[in-house]
Every structure is written in C-alpha cells, then in structure tokens.
CSV table of C-alpha atoms in Angstrom, one decimal:
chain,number,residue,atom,x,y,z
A,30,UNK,CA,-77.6,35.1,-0.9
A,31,UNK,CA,-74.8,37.5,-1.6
A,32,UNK,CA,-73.9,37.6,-4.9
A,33,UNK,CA,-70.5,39.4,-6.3
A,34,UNK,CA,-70.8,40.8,-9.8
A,35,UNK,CA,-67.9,41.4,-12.3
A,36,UNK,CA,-69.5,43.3,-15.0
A,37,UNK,CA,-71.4,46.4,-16.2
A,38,UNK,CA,-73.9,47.4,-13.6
A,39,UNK,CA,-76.3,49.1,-15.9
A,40,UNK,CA,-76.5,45.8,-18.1
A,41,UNK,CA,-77.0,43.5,-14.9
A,42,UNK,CA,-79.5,45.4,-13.4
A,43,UNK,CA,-81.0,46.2,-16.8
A,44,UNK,CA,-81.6,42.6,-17.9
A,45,UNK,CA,-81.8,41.5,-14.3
A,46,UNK,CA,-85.1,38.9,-13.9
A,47,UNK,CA,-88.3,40.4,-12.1
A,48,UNK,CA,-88.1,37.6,-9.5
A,49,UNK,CA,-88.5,37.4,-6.0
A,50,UNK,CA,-85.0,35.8,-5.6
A,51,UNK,CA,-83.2,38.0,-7.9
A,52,UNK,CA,-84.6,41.3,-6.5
A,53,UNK,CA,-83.8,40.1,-2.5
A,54,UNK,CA,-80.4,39.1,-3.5
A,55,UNK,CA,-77.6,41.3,-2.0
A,56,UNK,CA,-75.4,42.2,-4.8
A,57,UNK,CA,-71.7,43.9,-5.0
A,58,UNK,CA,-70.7,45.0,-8.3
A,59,UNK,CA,-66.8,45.7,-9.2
A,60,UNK,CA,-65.9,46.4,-12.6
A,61,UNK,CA,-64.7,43.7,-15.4
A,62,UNK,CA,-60.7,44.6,-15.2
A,63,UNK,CA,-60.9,44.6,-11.7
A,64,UNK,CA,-58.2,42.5,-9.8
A,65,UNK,CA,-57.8,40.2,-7.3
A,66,UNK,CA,-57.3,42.4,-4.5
A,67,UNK,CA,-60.2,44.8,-5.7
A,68,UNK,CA,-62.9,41.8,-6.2
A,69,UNK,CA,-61.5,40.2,-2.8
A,70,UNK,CA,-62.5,44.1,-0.9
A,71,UNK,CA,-66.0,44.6,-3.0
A,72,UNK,CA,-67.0,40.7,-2.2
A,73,UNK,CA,-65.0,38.4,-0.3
A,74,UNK,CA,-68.1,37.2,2.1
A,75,UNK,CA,-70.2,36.7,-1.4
A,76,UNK,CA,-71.5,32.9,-2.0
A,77,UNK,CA,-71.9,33.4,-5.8
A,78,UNK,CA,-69.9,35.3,-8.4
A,79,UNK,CA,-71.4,36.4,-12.0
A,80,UNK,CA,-68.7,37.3,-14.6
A,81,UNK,CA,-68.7,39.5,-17.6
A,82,UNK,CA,-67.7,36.3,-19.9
A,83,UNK,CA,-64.1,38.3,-20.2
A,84,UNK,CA,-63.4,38.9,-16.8
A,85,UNK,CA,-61.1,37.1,-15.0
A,86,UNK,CA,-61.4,35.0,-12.0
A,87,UNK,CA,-58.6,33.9,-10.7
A,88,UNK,CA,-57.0,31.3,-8.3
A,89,UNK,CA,-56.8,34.2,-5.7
A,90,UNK,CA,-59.9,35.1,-5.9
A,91,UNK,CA,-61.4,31.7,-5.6
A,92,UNK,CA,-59.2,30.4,-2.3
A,93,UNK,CA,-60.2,33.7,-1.1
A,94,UNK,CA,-63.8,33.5,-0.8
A,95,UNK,CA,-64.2,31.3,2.5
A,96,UNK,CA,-67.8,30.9,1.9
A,97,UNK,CA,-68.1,31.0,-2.5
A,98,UNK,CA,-70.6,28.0,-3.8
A,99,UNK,CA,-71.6,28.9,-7.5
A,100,UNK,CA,-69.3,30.7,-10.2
A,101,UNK,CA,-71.3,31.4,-13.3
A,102,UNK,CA,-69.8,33.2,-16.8
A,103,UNK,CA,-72.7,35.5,-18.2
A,104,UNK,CA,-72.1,34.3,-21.3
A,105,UNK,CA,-70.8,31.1,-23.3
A,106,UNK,CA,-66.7,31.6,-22.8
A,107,UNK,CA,-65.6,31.0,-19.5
A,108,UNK,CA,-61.9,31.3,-20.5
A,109,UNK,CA,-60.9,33.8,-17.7
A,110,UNK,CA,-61.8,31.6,-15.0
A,111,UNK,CA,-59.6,29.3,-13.1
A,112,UNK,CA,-61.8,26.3,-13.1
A,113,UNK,CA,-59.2,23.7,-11.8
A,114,UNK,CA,-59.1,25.6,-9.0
A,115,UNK,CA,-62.8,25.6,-8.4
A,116,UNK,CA,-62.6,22.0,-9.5
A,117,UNK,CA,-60.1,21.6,-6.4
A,118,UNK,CA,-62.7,23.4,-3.7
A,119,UNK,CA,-65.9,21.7,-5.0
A,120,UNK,CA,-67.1,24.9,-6.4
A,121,UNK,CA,-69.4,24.4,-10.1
A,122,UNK,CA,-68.7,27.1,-12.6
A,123,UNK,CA,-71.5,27.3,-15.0
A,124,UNK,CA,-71.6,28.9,-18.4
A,125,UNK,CA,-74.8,30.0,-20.7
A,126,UNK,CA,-74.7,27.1,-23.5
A,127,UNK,CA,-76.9,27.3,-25.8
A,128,UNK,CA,-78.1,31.1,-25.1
A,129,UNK,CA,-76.7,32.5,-27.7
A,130,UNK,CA,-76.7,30.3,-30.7
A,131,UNK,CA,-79.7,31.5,-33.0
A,132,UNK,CA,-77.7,35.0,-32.7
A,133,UNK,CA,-73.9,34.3,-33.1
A,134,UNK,CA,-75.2,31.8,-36.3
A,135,UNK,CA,-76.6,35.4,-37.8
A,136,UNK,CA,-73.5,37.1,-37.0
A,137,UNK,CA,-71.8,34.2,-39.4
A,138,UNK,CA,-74.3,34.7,-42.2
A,139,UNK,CA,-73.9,38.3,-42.0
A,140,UNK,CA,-70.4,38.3,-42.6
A,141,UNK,CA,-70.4,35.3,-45.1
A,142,UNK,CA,-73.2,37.8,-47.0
A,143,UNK,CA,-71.3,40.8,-46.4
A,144,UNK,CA,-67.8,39.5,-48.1
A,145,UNK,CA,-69.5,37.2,-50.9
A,146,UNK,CA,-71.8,41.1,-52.0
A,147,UNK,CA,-69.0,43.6,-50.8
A,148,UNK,CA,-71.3,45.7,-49.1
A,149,UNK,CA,-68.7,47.8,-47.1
A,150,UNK,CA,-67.0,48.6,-50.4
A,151,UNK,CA,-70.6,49.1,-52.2
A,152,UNK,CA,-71.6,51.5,-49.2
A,153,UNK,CA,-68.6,53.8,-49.8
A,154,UNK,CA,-69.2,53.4,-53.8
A,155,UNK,CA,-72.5,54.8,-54.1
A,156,UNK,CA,-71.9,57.6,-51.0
A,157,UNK,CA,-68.8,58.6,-53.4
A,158,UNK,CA,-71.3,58.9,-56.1
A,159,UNK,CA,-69.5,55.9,-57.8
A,160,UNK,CA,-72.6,53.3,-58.1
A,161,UNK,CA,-72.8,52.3,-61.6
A,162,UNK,CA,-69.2,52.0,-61.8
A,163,UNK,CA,-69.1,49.9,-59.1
A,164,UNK,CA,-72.4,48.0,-60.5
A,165,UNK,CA,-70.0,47.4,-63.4
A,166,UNK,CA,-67.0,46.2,-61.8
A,167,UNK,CA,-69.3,43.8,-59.4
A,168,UNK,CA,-70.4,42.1,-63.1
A,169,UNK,CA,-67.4,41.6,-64.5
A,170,UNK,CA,-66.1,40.2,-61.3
A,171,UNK,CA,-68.4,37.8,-60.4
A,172,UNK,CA,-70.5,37.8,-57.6
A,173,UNK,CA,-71.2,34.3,-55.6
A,174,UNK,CA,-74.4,33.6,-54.0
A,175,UNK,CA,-74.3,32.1,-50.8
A,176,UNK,CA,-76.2,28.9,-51.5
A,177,UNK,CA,-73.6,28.2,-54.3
A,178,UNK,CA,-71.3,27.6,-51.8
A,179,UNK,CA,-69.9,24.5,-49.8
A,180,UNK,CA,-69.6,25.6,-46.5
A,181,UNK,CA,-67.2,23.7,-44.1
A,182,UNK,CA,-68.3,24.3,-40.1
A,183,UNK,CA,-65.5,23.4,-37.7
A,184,UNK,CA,-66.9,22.8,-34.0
A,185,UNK,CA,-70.6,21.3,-34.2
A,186,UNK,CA,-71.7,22.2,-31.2
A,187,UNK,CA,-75.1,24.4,-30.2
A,188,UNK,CA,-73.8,27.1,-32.7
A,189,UNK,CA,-72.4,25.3,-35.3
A,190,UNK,CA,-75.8,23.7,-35.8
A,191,UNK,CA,-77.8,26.4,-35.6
A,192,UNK,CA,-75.6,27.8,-38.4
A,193,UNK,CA,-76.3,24.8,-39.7
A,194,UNK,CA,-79.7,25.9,-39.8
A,195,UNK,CA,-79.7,28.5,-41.6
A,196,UNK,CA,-77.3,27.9,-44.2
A,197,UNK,CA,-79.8,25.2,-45.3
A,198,UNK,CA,-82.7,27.5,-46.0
A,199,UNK,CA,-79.9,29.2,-48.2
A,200,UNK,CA,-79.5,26.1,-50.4
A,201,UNK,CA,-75.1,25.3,-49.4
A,202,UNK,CA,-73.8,22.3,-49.1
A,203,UNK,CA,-72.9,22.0,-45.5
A,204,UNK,CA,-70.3,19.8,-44.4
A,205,UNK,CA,-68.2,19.8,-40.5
A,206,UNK,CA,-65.7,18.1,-38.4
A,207,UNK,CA,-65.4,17.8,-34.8
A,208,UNK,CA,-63.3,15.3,-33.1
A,209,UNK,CA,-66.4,12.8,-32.8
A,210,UNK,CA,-68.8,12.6,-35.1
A,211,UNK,CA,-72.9,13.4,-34.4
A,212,UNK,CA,-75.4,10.9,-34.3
A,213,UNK,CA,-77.4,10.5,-37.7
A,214,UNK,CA,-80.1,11.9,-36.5
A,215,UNK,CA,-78.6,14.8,-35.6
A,216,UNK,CA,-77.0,14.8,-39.1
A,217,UNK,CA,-79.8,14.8,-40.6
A,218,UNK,CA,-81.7,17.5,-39.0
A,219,UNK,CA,-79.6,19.8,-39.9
A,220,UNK,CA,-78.3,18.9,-43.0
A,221,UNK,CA,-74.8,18.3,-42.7
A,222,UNK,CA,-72.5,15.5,-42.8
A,223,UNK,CA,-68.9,15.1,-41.1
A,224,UNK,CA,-65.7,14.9,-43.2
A,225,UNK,CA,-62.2,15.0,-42.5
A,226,UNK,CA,-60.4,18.4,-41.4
A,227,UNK,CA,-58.5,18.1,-44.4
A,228,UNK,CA,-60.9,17.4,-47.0
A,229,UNK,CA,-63.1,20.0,-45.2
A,230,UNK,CA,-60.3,23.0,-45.5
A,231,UNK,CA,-59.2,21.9,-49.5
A,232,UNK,CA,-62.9,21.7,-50.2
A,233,UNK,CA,-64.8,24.3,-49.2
A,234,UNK,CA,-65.8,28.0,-50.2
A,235,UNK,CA,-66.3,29.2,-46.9
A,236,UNK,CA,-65.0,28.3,-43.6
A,237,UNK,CA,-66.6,28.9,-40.4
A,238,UNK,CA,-65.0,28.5,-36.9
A,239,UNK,CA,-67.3,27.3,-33.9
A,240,UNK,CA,-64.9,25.8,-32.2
A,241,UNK,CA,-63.8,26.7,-28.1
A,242,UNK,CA,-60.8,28.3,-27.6
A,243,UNK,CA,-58.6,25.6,-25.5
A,244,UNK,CA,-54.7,24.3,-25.8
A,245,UNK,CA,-56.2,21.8,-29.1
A,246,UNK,CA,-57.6,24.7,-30.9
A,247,UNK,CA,-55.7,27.8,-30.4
A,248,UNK,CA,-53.7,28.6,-33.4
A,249,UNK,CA,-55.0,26.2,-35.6
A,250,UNK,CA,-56.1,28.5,-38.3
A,251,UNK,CA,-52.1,28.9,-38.8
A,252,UNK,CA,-49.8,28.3,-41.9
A,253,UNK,CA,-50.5,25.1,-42.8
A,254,UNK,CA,-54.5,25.1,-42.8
A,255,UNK,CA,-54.4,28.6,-44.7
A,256,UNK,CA,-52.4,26.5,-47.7
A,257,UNK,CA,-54.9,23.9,-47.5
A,258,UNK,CA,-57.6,26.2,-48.6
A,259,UNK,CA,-59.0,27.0,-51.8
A,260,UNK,CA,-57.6,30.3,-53.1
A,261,UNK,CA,-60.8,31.4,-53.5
A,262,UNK,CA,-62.2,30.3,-50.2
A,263,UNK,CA,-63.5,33.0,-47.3
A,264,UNK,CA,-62.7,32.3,-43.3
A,265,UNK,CA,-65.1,32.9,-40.8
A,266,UNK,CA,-64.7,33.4,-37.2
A,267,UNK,CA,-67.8,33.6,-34.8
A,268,UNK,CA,-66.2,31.6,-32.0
A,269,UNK,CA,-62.8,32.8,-30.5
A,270,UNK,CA,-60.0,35.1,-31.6
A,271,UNK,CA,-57.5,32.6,-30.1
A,272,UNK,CA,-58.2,30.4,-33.2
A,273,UNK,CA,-56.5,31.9,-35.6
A,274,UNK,CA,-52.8,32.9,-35.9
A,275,UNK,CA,-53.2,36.7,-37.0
A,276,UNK,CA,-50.0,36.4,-38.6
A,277,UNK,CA,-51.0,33.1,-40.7
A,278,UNK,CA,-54.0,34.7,-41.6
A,279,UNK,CA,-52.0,38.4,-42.9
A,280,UNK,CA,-49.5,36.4,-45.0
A,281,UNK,CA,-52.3,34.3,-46.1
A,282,UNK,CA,-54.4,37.3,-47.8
A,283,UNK,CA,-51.5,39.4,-48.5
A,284,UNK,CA,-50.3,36.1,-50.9
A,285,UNK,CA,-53.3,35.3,-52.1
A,286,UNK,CA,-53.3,31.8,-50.6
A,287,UNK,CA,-57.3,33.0,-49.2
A,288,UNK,CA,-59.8,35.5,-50.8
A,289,UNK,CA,-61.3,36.9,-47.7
A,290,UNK,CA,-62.1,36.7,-43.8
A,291,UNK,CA,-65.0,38.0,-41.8
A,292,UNK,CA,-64.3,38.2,-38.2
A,293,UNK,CA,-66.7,38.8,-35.2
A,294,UNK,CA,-64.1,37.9,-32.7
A,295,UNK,CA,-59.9,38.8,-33.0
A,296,UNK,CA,-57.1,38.1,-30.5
A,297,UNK,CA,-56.2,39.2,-27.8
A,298,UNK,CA,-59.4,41.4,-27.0
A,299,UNK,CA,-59.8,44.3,-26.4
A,300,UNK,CA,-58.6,45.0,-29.8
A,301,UNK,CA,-56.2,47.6,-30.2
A,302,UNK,CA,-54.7,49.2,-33.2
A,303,UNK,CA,-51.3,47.8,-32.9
A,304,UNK,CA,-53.2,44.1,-33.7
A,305,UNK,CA,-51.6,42.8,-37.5
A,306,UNK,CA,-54.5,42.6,-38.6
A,307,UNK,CA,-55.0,46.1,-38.0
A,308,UNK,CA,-51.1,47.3,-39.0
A,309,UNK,CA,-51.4,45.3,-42.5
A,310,UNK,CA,-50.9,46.7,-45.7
A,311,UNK,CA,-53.9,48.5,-46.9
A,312,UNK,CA,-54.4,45.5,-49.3
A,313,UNK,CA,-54.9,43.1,-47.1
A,314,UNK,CA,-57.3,44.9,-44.5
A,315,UNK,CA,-59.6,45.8,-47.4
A,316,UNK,CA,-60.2,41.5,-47.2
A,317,UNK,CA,-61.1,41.9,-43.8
A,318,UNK,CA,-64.7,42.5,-42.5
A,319,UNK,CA,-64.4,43.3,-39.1
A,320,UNK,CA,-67.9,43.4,-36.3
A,321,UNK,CA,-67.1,44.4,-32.8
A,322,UNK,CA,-67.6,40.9,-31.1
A,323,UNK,CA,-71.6,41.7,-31.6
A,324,UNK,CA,-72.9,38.5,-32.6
A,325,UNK,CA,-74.3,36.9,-29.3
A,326,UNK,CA,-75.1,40.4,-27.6
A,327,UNK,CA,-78.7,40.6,-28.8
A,328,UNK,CA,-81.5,41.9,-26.2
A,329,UNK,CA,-83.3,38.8,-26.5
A,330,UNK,CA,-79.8,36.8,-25.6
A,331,UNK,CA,-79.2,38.9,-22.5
A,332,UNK,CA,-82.3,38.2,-21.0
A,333,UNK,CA,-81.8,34.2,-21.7
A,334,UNK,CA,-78.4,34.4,-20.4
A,335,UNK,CA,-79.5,36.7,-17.2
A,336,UNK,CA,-82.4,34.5,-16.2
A,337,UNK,CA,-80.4,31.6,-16.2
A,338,UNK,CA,-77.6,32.7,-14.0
A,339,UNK,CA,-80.2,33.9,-11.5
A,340,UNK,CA,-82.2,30.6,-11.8
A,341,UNK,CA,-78.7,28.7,-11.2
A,342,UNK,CA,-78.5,31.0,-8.1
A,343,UNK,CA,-81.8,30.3,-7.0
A,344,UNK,CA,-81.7,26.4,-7.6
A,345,UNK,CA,-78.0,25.9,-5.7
A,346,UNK,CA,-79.4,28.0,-2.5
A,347,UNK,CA,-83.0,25.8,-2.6
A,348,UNK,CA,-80.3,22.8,-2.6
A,349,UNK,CA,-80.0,21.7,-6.2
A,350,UNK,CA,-77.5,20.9,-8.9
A,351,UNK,CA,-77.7,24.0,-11.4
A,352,UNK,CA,-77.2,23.5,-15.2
A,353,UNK,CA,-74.3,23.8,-17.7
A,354,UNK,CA,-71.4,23.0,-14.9
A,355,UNK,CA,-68.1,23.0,-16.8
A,356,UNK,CA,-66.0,21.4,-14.4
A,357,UNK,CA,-67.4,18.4,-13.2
C-alpha cells in the first residue's frame, strides 16, 4: 500500500508501529501547509492519506486521487477535511476517538488548578523575591480549592468523561449537557448528572468545553452565555478554539462579567500575536492562562493514535471495515 503523509516526518516515523505492515508500506511525506497541487505531485497514485489533525484535505485533493480508499486524521479533529466529498466517492475518513482522552482531561485540571492557585503569578512572585508578600495577598484574597467547586462540562463525550473522572477523585460536583442525555449507567460511573445549558452556565464555578467544533457549536461561548455566568466563574477550553467568540470572551473579563479562562486551544491556530486575546489590555490577559494546544500530545497518546492509523491501514487492505469512520 502506498500511503501519503501530511505531517512531520520525524514524528511519523518516530512513533511509527514496529509492524510488518507498517515498515513495508511505501510512504510519501509532504508537509502540513502543503496545498493541493503540492500533495497531488508528492502522492496522487497513494491509496491512503494520514493527516496532521490540522492539515487540510481538500475537495481537490480527494477527486484527484484516482485510486485513494482510506483518509485517517492522526488525531481527534478532523476539521480540515472535506468529508462530504469523501462521503460522495465512498472513501471512510477515520479519526483517533478516544486516544487522547485520559491526557486532554489533565490538560483541563491543570489549568482549572493553575487559575484557582495563580501559579503563573506565584512563579514570577517568589523569582522577584516577592513570596511572602504574595503569600499574604493569596490569604486575604481567598483561595478556592478545586473540589469546592461545581464544575459544569459541556460535550460528554470520551473526554468529557474522563474529565469527569478525575474531577471526582477531587471531591466537585460535576454536572454536563449535551444535546442527549447519557444513559444512567453511564451517569453514574462517572459521577455526573445532565442539566440544562442554562442552569449549567448560571450555576457553576468552572466551565469546561468538550464539545466538537461544528456550525452548532462554534461561537457559542459568545455574549449571551458569558452574562449567564457567575461573576466569579472560570472558562475552560480543552476542545476547539472555534468555541468561543474571542471578543465575547475580552469584553467578558475586561467587565468583570467572568473571573478567569484557561485555554489549551484558541482560534484560528496557529496563533499569532495580532489574536484579541493576545492585543487586550494588560488586565485582561493577566486572566488568561494560555498552554500551547499540549494537552492530547503526550508520548503515550502518539503511539495510541499511530498504531491505530496503521492498523486501520492494515485492516482496509486485508478487506475489512476499519474503526472510528466519521462519515458514514
């Protein structure tokens, strides 16, 4: 099998399974900005792409790879690629559910830990030589431990659960919403319970986003869920950038209407320094604890989410179905 990859070399081939299958493979790599014309050159013959989960494969690309059978996102997102239009030639794309989940939930309790015990601002305090004063100003202001807090999980899915997971062990209250509602059973493993989006926003100390970017979701951390939150209240973001209106979320901490937001993942990425959440007053980015899209990336994710691409390889050229197809 010839297989196209859109991605880092030195990553593929680092995390690359020691199987039989995977080694005789012929591979063609082209780098994750590449374009149409670029990818079409490097692979057009190939019967398998595998895509750095922000590359993009488009329609082009697609309808111009006479003899393509298997399109698979290295990661979770598959956001960049045209799956109607795989859809339309019979082609499964396949993403890595699940891969990541134990790893993007720690991301969330990082940041939920790092913005409830200001440990950016404590770093800096004691390298300034300013601990004690700091010490002091931490006691007068309160500090909130994490399993004092209600937190409200939006998406329910393979992260939010795992999430779920841990926040437990913490001692929070854990509630979610998703359009439909998990078994009991499922409820009650991980100790949560659903509640309405509203009541789920107004209510809760912290709010964490594990939702999928699509056309339902983006923007709807905007205006009106911001002034639904308690003032006091911390956003979260694990999932996608595309949920959250960076301007909602500026005007929301410059007025006070939220205390904080942690965010592993900000729109549109790459992130550059003319982003508003970047560009805000200094006031408002000191509310703001930033990580560079790191939480799924662990070594022990990349080797899940390699050997399953190559397995879904391996099974569609011995003649099976492979797993996690995302446009059936």
């Amino acid at each position: 099998m010839k297989v196209l990859i859109i991605g880092d070399r030195a990553r593929y081939e680092q995390y690359m399974p020691d199987t039989t299958f995977a080694r005789g493979a012929e591979k063609v790599y082209v780098d994750r900005g590449a374009g149409p014309e670029e990818i079409l050159a490097a692979g057009r013959d190939a019967e398998c792409i595998m895509a750095d989960a922000m590359s993009r494969v488009p329609r082009a690309v697609i309808e111009g790879m006479p003899r393509l059978r298997l399109i698979h996102s290295e990661g979770v997102g598959y956001n960049g690629i045209d799956i109607e239009a795989a859809r339309e030639r019979g082609i499964p794309v396949c993403n890595n559910k699940g891969c990541n989940d134990a790893a993007v939930a720690e991301q969330a309790v990082l940041l939920m830990l790092g913005i409830l015990r200001t440990v950016v601002t404590g770093d800096a305090a004691v390298r300034a030589g300013e601990q004690i004063v700091m010490k002091e100003r931490r006691m007068v202001e309160g500090i909130t431990e994490l399993g004092e807090c209600r937190v409200g999980l939006i998406g329910f899915g393979d992260i939010g659960r795992a999430t779920a997971h841990l926040l437990h062990a913490f001692g929070c209250e854990v509630v979610y919403n998703t359009r439909h509602r998990a078994d009991p059973e499922v409820e009650d493993t991980y100790h949560a319970r659903w509640v309405p989006r509203e009541e789920l926003l107004s209510t809760c100390d912290i709010v964490s986003l594990h939702a999928p970017a699509t056309a339902e979701t983006t923007g709807m951390m905007g205006d009106e869920a911001f002034a639904l939150m308690k003032k006091t209240a911390v956003l979260i973001n694990t999932a996608r950038g595309e949920l959250v209106d960076n301007g909602a979320l500026v005007r929301a901490l410059e007025t006070g209407r939220i205390a904080a937001a942690g965010l592993d993942t900000v729109a549109p990425e790459p992130v550059t320094a003319e982003n508003p959440l970047l560009t805000a007053p200094e006031a408002v980015k000191a509310k703001i604890l930033f990580s560079p899209h790191l939480g799924g990336i662990t070594t022990a994710t990349f080797y899940r989410c390699h050997g399953a691409m190559w397995r879904a390889a391996e099974v569609l050229e011995g003649g099976g179905v492979p797993a996690n197809i995302v446009n059936r």
